[in-house]
Protein backbone atom coordinates (compact mmCIF):
# COMPACT_ATOMS: atom_id res chain seq x y z
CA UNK A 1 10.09 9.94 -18.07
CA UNK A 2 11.82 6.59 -17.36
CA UNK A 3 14.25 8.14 -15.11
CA UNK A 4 11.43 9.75 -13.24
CA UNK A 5 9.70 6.15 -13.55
CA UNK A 6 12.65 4.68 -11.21
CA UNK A 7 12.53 7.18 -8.76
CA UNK A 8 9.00 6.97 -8.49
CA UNK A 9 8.81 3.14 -7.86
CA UNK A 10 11.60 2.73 -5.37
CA UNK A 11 9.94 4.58 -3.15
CA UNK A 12 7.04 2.27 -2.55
CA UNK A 13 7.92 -1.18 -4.61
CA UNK A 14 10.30 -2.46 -1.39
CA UNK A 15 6.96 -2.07 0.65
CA UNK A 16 5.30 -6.14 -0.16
CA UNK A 17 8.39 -7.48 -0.25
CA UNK A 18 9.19 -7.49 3.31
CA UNK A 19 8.85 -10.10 4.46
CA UNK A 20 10.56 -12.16 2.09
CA UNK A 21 13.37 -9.64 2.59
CA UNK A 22 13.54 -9.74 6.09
CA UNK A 23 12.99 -13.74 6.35
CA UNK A 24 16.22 -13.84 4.04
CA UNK A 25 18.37 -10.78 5.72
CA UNK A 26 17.19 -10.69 9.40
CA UNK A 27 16.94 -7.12 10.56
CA UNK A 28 13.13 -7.21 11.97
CA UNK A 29 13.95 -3.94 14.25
CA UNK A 30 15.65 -2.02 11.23
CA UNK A 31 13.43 -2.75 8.27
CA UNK A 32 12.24 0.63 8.06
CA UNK A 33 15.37 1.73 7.38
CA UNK A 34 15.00 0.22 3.54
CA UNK A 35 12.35 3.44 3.23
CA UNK A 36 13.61 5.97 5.50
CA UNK A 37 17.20 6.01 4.23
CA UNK A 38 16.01 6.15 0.50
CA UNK A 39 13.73 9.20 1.99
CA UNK A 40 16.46 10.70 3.56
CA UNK A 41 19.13 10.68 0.72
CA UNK A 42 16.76 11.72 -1.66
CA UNK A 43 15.09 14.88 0.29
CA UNK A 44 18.62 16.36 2.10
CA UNK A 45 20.39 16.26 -1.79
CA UNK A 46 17.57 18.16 -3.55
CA UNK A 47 19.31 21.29 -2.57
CA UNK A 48 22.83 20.41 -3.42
CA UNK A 49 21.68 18.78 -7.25
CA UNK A 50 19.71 22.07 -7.53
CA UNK A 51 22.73 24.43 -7.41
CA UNK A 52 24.61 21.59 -9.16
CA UNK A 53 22.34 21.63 -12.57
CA UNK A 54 22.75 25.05 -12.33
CA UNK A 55 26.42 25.82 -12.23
CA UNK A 56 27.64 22.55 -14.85
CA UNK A 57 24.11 22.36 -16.29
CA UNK A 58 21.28 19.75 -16.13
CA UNK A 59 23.16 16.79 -18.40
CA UNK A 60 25.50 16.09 -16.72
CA UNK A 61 24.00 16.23 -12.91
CA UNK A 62 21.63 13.83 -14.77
CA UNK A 63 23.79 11.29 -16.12
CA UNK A 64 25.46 10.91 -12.65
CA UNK A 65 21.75 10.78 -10.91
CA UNK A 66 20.90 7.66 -13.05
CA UNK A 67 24.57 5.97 -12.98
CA UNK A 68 24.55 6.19 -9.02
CA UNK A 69 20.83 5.05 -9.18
CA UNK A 70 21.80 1.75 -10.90
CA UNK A 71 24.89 1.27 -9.23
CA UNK A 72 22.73 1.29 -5.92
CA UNK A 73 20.66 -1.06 -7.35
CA UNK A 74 22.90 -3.70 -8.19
CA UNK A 75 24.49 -3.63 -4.51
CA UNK A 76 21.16 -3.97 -3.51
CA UNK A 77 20.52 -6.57 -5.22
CA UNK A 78 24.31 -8.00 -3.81
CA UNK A 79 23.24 -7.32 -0.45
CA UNK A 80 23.97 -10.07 2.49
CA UNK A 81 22.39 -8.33 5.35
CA UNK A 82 19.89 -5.72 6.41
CA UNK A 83 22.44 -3.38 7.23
CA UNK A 84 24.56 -3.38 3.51
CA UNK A 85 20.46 -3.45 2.35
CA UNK A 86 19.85 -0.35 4.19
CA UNK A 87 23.42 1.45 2.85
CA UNK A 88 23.18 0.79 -0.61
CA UNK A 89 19.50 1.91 -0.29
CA UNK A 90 20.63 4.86 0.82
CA UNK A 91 22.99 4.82 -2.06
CA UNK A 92 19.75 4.62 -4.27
CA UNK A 93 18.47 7.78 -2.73
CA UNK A 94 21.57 9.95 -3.82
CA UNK A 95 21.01 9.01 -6.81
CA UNK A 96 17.05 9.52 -6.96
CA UNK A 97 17.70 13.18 -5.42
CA UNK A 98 19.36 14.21 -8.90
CA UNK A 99 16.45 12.65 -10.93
CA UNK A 100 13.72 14.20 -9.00
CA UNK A 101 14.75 17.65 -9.23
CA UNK A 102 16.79 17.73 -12.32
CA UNK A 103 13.71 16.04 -14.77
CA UNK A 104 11.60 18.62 -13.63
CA UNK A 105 13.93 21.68 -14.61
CA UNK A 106 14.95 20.00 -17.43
CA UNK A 107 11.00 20.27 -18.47
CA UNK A 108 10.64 24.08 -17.81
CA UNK A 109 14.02 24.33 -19.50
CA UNK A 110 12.72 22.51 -22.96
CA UNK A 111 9.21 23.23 -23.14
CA UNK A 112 7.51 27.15 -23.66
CA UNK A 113 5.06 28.24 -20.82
CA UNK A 114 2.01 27.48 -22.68
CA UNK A 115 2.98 23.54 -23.00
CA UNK A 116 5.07 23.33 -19.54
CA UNK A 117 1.60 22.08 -18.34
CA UNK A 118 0.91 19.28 -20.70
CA UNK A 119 4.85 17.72 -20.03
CA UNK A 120 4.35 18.00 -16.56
CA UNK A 121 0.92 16.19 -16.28
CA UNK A 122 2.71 13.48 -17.93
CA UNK A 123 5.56 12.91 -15.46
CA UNK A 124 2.94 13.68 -12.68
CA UNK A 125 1.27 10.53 -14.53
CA UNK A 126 4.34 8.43 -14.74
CA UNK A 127 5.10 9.26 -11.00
CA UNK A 128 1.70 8.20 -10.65
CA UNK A 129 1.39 5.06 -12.26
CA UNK A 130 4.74 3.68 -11.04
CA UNK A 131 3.61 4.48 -7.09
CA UNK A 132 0.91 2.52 -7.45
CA UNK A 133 2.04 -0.13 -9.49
CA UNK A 134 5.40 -0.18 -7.14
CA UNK A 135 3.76 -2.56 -4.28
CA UNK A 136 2.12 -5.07 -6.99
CA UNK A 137 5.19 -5.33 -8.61
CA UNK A 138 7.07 -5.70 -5.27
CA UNK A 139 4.61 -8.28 -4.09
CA UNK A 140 4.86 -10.16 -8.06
CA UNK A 141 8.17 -10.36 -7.83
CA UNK A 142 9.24 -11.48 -4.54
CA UNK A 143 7.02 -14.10 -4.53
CA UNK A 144 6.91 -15.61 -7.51
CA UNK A 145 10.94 -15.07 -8.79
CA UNK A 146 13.16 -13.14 -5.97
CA UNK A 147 13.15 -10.11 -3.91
CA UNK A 148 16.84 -9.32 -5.31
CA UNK A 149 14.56 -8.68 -9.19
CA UNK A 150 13.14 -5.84 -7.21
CA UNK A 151 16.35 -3.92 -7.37
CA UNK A 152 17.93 -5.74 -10.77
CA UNK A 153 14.92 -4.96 -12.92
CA UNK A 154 16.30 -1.20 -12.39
CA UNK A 155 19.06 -1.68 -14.20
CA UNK A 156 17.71 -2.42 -18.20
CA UNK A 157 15.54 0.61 -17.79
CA UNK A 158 18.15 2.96 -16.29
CA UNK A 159 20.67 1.70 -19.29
CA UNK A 160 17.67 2.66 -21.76
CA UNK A 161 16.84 6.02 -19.92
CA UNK A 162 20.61 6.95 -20.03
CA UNK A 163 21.45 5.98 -23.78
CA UNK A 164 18.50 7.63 -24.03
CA UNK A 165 19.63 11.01 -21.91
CA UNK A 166 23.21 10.60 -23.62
CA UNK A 167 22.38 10.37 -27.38
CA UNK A 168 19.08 12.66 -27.42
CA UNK A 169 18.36 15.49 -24.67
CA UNK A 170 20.36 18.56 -26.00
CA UNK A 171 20.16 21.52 -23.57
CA UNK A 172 19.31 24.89 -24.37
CA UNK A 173 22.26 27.51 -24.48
CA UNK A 174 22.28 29.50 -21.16
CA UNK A 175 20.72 32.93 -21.58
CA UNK A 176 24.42 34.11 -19.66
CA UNK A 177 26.68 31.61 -20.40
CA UNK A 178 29.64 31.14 -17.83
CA UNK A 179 32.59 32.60 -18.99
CA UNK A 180 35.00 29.53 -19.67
CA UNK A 181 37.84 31.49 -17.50
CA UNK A 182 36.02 31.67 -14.42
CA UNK A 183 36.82 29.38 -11.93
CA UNK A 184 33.87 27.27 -10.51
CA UNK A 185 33.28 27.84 -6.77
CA UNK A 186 31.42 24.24 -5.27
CA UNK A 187 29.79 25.10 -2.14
CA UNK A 188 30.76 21.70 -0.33
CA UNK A 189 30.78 22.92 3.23
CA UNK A 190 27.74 24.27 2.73
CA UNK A 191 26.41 21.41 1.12
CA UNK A 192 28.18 18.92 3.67
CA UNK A 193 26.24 21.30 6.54
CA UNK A 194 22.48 20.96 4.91
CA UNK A 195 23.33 17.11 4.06
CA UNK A 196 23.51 16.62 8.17
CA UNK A 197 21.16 18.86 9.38
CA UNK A 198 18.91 17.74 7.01
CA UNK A 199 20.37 14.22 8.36
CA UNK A 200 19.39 15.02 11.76
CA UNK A 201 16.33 16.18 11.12
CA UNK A 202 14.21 13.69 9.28
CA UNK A 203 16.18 11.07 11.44
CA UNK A 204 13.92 12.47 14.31
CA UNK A 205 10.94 13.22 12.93
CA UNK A 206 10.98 9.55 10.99
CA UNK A 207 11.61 7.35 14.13
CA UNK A 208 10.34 9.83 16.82
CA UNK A 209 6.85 7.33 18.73
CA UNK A 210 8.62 4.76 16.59
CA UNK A 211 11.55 3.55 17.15
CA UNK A 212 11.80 5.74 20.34
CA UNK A 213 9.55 7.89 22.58
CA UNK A 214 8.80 11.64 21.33
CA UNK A 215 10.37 13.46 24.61
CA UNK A 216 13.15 10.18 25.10
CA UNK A 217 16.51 11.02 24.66
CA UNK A 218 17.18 10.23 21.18
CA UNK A 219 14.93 12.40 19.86
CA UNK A 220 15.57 15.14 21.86
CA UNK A 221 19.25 14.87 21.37
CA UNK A 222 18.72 14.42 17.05
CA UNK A 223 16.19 17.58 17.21
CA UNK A 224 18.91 20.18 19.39
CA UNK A 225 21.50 19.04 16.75
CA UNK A 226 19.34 19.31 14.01
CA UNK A 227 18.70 23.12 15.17
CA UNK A 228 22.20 23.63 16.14
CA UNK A 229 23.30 22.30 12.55
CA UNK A 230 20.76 24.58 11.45
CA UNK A 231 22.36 27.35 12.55
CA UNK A 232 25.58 26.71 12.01
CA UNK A 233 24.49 26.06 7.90
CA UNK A 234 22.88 29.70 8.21
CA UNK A 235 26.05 31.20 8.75
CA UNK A 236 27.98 29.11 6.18
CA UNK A 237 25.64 29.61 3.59
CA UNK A 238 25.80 33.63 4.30
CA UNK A 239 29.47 33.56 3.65
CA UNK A 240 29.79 31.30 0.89
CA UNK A 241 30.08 32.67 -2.81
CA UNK A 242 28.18 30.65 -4.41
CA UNK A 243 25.78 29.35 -1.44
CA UNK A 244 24.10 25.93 -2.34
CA UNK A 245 21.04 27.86 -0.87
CA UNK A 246 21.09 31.04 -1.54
CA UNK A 247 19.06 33.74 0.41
CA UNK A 248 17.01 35.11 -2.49
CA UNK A 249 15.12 31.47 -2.08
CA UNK A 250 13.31 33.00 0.97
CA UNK A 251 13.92 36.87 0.16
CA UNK A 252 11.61 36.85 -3.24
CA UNK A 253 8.04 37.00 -2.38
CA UNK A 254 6.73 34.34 -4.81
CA UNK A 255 9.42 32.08 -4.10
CA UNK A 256 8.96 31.84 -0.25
CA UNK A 257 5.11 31.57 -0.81
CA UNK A 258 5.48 28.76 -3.21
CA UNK A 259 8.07 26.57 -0.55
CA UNK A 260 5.57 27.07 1.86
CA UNK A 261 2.26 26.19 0.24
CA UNK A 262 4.09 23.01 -1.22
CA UNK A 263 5.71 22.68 1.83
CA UNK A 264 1.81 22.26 3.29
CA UNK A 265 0.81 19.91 0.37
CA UNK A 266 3.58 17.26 1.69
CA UNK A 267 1.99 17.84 5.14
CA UNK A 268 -1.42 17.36 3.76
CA UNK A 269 -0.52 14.13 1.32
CA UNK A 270 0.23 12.22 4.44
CA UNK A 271 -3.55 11.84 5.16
CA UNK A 272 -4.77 10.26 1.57
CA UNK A 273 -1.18 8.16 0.78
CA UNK A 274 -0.89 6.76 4.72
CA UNK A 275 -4.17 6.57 6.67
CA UNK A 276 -6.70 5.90 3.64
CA UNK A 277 -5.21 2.36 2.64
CA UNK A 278 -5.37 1.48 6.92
CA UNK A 279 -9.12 3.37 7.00
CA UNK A 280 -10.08 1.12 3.84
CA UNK A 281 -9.26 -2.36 5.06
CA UNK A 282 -9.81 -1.34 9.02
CA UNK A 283 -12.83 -0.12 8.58
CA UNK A 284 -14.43 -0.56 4.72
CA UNK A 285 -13.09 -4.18 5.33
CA UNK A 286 -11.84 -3.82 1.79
CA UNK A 287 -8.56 -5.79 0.89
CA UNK A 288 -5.00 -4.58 -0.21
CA UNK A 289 -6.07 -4.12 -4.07
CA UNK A 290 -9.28 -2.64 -3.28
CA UNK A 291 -8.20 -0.61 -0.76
CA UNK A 292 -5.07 0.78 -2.92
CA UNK A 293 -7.62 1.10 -5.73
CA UNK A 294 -9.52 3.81 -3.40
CA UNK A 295 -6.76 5.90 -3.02
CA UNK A 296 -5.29 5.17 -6.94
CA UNK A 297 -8.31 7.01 -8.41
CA UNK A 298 -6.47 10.59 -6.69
CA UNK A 299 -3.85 9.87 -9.48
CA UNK A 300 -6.19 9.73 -12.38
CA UNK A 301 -7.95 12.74 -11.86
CA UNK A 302 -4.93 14.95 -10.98
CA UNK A 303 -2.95 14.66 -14.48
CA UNK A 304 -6.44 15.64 -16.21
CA UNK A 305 -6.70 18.54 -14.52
CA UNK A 306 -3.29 19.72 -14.04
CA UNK A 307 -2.63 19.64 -18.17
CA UNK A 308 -5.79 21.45 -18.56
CA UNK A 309 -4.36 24.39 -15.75
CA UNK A 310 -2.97 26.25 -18.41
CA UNK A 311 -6.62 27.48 -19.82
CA UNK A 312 -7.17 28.38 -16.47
CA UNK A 313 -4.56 30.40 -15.48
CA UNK A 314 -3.58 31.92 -18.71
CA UNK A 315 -7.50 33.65 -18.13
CA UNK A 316 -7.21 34.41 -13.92
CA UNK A 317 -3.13 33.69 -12.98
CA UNK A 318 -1.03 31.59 -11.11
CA UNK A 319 -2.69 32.66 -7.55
CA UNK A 320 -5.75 32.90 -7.90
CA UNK A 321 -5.69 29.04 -10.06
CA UNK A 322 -4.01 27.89 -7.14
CA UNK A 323 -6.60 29.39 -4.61
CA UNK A 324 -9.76 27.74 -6.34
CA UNK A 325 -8.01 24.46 -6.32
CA UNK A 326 -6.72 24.27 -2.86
CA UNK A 327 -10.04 25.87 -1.44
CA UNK A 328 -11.46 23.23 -2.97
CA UNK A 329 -9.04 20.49 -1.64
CA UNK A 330 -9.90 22.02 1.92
CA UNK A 331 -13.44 21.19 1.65
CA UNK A 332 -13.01 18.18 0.30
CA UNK A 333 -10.83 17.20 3.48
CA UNK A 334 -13.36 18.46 5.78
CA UNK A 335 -15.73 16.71 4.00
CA UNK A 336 -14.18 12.93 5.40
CA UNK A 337 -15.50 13.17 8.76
CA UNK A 338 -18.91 13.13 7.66
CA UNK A 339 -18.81 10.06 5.84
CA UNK A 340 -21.35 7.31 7.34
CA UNK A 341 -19.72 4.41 9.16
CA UNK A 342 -19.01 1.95 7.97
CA UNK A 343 -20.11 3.69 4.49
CA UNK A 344 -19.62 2.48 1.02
CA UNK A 345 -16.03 2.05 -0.83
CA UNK A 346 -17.31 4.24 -3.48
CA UNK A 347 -17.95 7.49 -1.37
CA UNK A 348 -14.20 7.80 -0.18
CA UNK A 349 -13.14 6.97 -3.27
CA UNK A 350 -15.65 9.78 -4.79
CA UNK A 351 -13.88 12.08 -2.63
CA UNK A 352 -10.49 11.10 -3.54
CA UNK A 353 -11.33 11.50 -7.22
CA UNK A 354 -12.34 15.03 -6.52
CA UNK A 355 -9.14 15.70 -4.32
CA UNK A 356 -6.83 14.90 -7.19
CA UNK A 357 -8.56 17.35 -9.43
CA UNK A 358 -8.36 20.04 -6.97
CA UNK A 359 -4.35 19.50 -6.24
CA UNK A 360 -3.95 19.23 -9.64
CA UNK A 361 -5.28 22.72 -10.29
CA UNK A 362 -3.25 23.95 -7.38
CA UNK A 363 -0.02 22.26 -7.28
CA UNK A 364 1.09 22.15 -11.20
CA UNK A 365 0.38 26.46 -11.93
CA UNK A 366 2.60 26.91 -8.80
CA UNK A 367 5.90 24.96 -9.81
CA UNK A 368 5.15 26.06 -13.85
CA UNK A 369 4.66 29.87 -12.06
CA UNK A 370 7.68 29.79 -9.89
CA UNK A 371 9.71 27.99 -12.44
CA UNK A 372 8.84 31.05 -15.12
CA UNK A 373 9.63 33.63 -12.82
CA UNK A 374 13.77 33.11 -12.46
CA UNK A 375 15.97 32.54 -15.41
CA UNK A 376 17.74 29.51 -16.45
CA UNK A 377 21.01 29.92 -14.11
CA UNK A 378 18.40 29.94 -11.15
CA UNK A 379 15.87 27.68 -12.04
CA UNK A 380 17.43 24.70 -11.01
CA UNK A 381 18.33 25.98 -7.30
CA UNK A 382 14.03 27.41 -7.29
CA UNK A 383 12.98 24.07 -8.32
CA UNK A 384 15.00 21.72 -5.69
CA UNK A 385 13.85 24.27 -3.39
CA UNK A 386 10.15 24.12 -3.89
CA UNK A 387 10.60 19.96 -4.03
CA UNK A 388 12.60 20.32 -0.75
CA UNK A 389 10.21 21.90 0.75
CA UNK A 390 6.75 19.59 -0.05
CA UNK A 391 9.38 15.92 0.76
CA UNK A 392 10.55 17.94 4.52
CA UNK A 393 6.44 18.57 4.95
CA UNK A 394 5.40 14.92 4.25
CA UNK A 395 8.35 13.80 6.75
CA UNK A 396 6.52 16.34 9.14
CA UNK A 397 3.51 15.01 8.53
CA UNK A 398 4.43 11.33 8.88
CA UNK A 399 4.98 12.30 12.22
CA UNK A 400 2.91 14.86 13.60
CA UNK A 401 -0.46 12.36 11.91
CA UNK A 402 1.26 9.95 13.40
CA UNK A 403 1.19 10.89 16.75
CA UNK A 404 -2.66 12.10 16.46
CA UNK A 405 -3.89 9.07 15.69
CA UNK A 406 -2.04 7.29 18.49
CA UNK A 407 -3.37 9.88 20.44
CA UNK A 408 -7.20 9.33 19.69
CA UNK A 409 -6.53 5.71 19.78
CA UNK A 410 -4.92 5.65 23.36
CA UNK A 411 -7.71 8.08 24.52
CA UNK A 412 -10.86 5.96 22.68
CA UNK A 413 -8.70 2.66 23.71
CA UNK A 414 -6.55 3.01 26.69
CA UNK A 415 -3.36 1.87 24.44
CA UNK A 416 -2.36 0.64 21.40
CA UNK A 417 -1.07 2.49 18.20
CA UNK A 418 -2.37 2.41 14.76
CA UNK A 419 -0.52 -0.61 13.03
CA UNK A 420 -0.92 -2.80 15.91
CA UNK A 421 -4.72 -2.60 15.78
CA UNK A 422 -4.93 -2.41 11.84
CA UNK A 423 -2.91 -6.48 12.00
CA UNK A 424 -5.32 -7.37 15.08
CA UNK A 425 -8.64 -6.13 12.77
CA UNK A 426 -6.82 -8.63 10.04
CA UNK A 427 -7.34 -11.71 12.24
CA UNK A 428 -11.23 -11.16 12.90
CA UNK A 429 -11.63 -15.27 14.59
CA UNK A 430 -9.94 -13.92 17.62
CA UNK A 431 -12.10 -11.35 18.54
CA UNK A 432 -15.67 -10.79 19.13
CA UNK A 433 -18.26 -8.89 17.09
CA UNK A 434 -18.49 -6.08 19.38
CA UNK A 435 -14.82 -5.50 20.00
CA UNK A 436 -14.31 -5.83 16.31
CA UNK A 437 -17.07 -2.85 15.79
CA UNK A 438 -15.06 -1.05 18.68
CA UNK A 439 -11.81 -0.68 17.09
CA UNK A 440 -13.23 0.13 13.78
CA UNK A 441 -14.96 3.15 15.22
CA UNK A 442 -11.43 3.74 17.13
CA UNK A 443 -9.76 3.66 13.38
CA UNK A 444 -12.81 5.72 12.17
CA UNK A 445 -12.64 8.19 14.56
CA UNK A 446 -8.46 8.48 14.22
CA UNK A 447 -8.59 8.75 10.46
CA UNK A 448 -11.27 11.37 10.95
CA UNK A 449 -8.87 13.87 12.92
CA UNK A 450 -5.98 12.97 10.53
CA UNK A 451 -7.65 14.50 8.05
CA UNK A 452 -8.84 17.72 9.89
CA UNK A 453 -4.99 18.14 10.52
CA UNK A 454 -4.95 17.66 6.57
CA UNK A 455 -7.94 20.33 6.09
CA UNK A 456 -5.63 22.56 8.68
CA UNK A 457 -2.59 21.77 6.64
CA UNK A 458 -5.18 23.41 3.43
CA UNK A 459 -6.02 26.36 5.25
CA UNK A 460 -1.98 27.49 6.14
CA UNK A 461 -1.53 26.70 1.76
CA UNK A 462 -4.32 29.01 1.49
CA UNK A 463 -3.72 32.22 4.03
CA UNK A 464 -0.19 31.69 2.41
CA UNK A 465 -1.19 32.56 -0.86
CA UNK A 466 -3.41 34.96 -0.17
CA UNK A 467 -1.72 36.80 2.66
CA UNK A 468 2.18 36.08 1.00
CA UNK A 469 1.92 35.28 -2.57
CA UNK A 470 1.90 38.33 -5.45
CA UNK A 471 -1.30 38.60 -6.89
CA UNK A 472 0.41 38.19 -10.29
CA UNK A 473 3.30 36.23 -10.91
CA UNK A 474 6.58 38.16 -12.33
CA UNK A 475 6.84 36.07 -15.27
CA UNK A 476 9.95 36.30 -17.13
CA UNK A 477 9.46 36.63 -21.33
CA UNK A 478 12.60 34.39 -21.32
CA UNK A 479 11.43 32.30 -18.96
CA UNK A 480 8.64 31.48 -21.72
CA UNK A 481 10.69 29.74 -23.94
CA UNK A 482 10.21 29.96 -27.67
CA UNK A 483 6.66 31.84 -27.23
CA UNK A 484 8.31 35.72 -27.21
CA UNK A 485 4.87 36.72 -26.59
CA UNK A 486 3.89 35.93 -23.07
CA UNK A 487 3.16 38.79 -20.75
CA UNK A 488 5.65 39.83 -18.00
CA UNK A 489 3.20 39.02 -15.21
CA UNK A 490 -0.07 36.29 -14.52
């Protein structure tokens, strides 16, 4: 839980420290960097930590996740411009790719079926409560010590978390051990092929109507090689023996439906986690706390309901747990338009409360499901797989949102792009009551078709599950731990 702790909160505690960063480093036009290279690293090595933990096992992959964690910190924190920042960020990120997927193998690894549930509603909680305490932390620390603390306060609680990992996590023996004569065949052109396509990929979709135009050169150019990398990591992976992905992640029915509702959830998140804290001080007129406390109360509903899963779909399955909650997510999401304007704080943060409950009954049964269905020398590979999946859909979703809201906004405006109107709504002296009401209802009506796309994003989880997904899970008894008595499907 502390290792998931740091991964968690380096992905959003750089965020309100900025400007102290950038008024130390320089590096205006490449700050962005400090977030999409941590993104980056951590999302194209899910895959390659995932066959990793399981070929040498999950200890080990661990201990190197945390040690390369901390050593990225302290360059960090030894940084002397934005562009050694921006490396040893990315540094970070290799790092925080082995403790995201590893921790939660390790978890269906050590815990039976029927408690899987209750151990991962508490690192959903840590994650959690270290994303939203990242920025306050960020914004504590920068301006009251240093912005280097940011990245040196990482390194007593990684030295805890790894005596910790060292002296007490003892894995469970292999169900088919590896035979100590076999040689060990590491997939590294295969991994060096998904590293760069991957690369390629969230390079574009990242910086595409940011940093460049969507049909300019750049993006056009990092798109064909991201598709030509592609295929060239198709045929690799075909021929290798021991492919880092192998093709049974998209030949087995559950497996396949399970990347590609999660892969919709990422797609989905973007709405709630990036347009709710703009919609809440654009248009609620809330400030940064209030407006983060709108969107926090999604993370104290989700935990709740994703321990108490199990009693669900131990009674109705997997699927059909899974259908309820995301049906319910889509209504939810359709349900944001129709909020008055301006409206009260409370009613989007009712609606958020109820949208955590709902992912939490959809989310949680489908990586406990999928986890239970492939045996311990697979598991790791299935889980970095279904985590791979939901990080690629919330880089999609950065940008295809992205581009919808410019879109309304140039079409209700003439111009202008989200961020630049959210800092002009900031400074209300310099303009006049009536424009002011005018680019709320701009930012109203933007937010609005973000989260249709969200609601659209629901209904593609949902004809996925229904039209791919078994109706009952192949559930392997070993797969259930220490409880011998679980049935073979639910």
């Amino acid at each position: 839980m502390l290792g998931m702790g740091l991964a968690a909160i380096d992905g959003t505690i750089v965020s309100t420290a900025v400007p102290q960063i950038v008024g130390d480093l320089g590096g205006l036009a490449v700050f962005s960097w400090l977030f999409s290279g941590y993104l980056l690293a951590v999302t194209v090595t899910l895959p390659v930590y995932g066959k990793l933990s399981d070929t040498f096992g999950r200890k080990p992959v661990l201990i190197a996740g945390v040690v390369l964690f901390l050593i990225g910190s302290l360059l960090c924190a030894a940084a002397w411009n934005m562009t050694s920042l921006i490396a040893f960020r990315v540094v970070q990120g290799l790092g925080g790719g082995a403790l995201q997927g590893t921790i939660q193998t390790i978890a269906a690894d050590l815990y039976p079926l029927k408690e899987r549930p209750k151990i991962q509603a508490k690192l959903s909680s840590v994650w959690a409560a270290s994303s939203v305490a990242g920025p306050a932390a960020g914004g504590l620390l920068a301006g009251y010590a240093d912005w280097r603390w940011i990245f040196l306060i990482n390194l007593p609680v990684g030295l805890v978390a790894l005596w910790l990992i060292v002296r007490h996590l003892k894995e469970p023996e292999r169900a088919a051990p590896r035979d100590p004569g076999t040689r060990v065949r590491i997939d590294w052109a295969g991994a060096l092929a998904i590293f760069a396509t991957g690369a390629l990929l969230l390079t574009a979709l990242v910086q595409g109507g940011v940093a460049w135009p969507w049909l300019s050169a750049p993006s056009l150019g990092l798109l064909a090689g991201a598709a030509a990398l592609g295929a060239v990591t198709v045929v690799v992976e075909r021929r290798a023996a021991e492919p880092i992905i192998p093709g049974w992640v998209w030949r087995r029915r559950t497996i396949s439906a399970v990347n590609l509702a999660l892969g919709a959830l990422g797609l989905l998140m973007v709405a709630p986690t990036v347009f709710l804290p703009t919609y809440a001080q654009s248009v609620l007129g809330l400030g940064p706390i209030a407006a983060g406390f709108v969107l926090s109360v999604m993370t104290l509903s989700w935990p709740i309901t994703a321990a108490l899963s199990n009693r669900v779909y131990g009674r109705i399955g997997f699927r059909l747990t899974a259908v309820i909650g995301i049906s319910l997510a889509l209504l939810l999401l359709l349900a944001f338009p129709f909020l008055p304007f301006p409206g009260e704080p409370w009613q989007p943060a009712l609606l958020m409360l109820l949208l955590g409950g709902a992912l939490g009954l959809f989310q949680l049964p489908l990586i406990v499901g999928v986890q239970s269905t492939v045996p311990y020398e697979e598991r790791g590979t299935t889980t970095a797989s279904v985590l791979f999946c939901r990080q690629v859909g919330q880089s999609v979703g950065a940008a295809l949102f992205g581009a919808v809201a410019n879109g309304v906004l140039a079409a209700r405006l003439g111009g202008g792009d989200l961020d630049t109107l959210a800092r002009a709504l900031d400074a209300p002296d310099s303009l006049t009551a009536e424009a002011m009401d005018h680019l709320r209802r701009a930012v109203d009506t933007a937010v609005d078709y973000v989260f249709v796309g969200a609601a659209g994003a629901a209904a593609l989880a949902l004809l996925v599950l229904l039209t791919l997904a078994p109706r009952r899970f192949p559930v392997l008894k070993e797969a259930a731990g220490g409880d011998r008595g679980e049935e073979a499907h639910a």
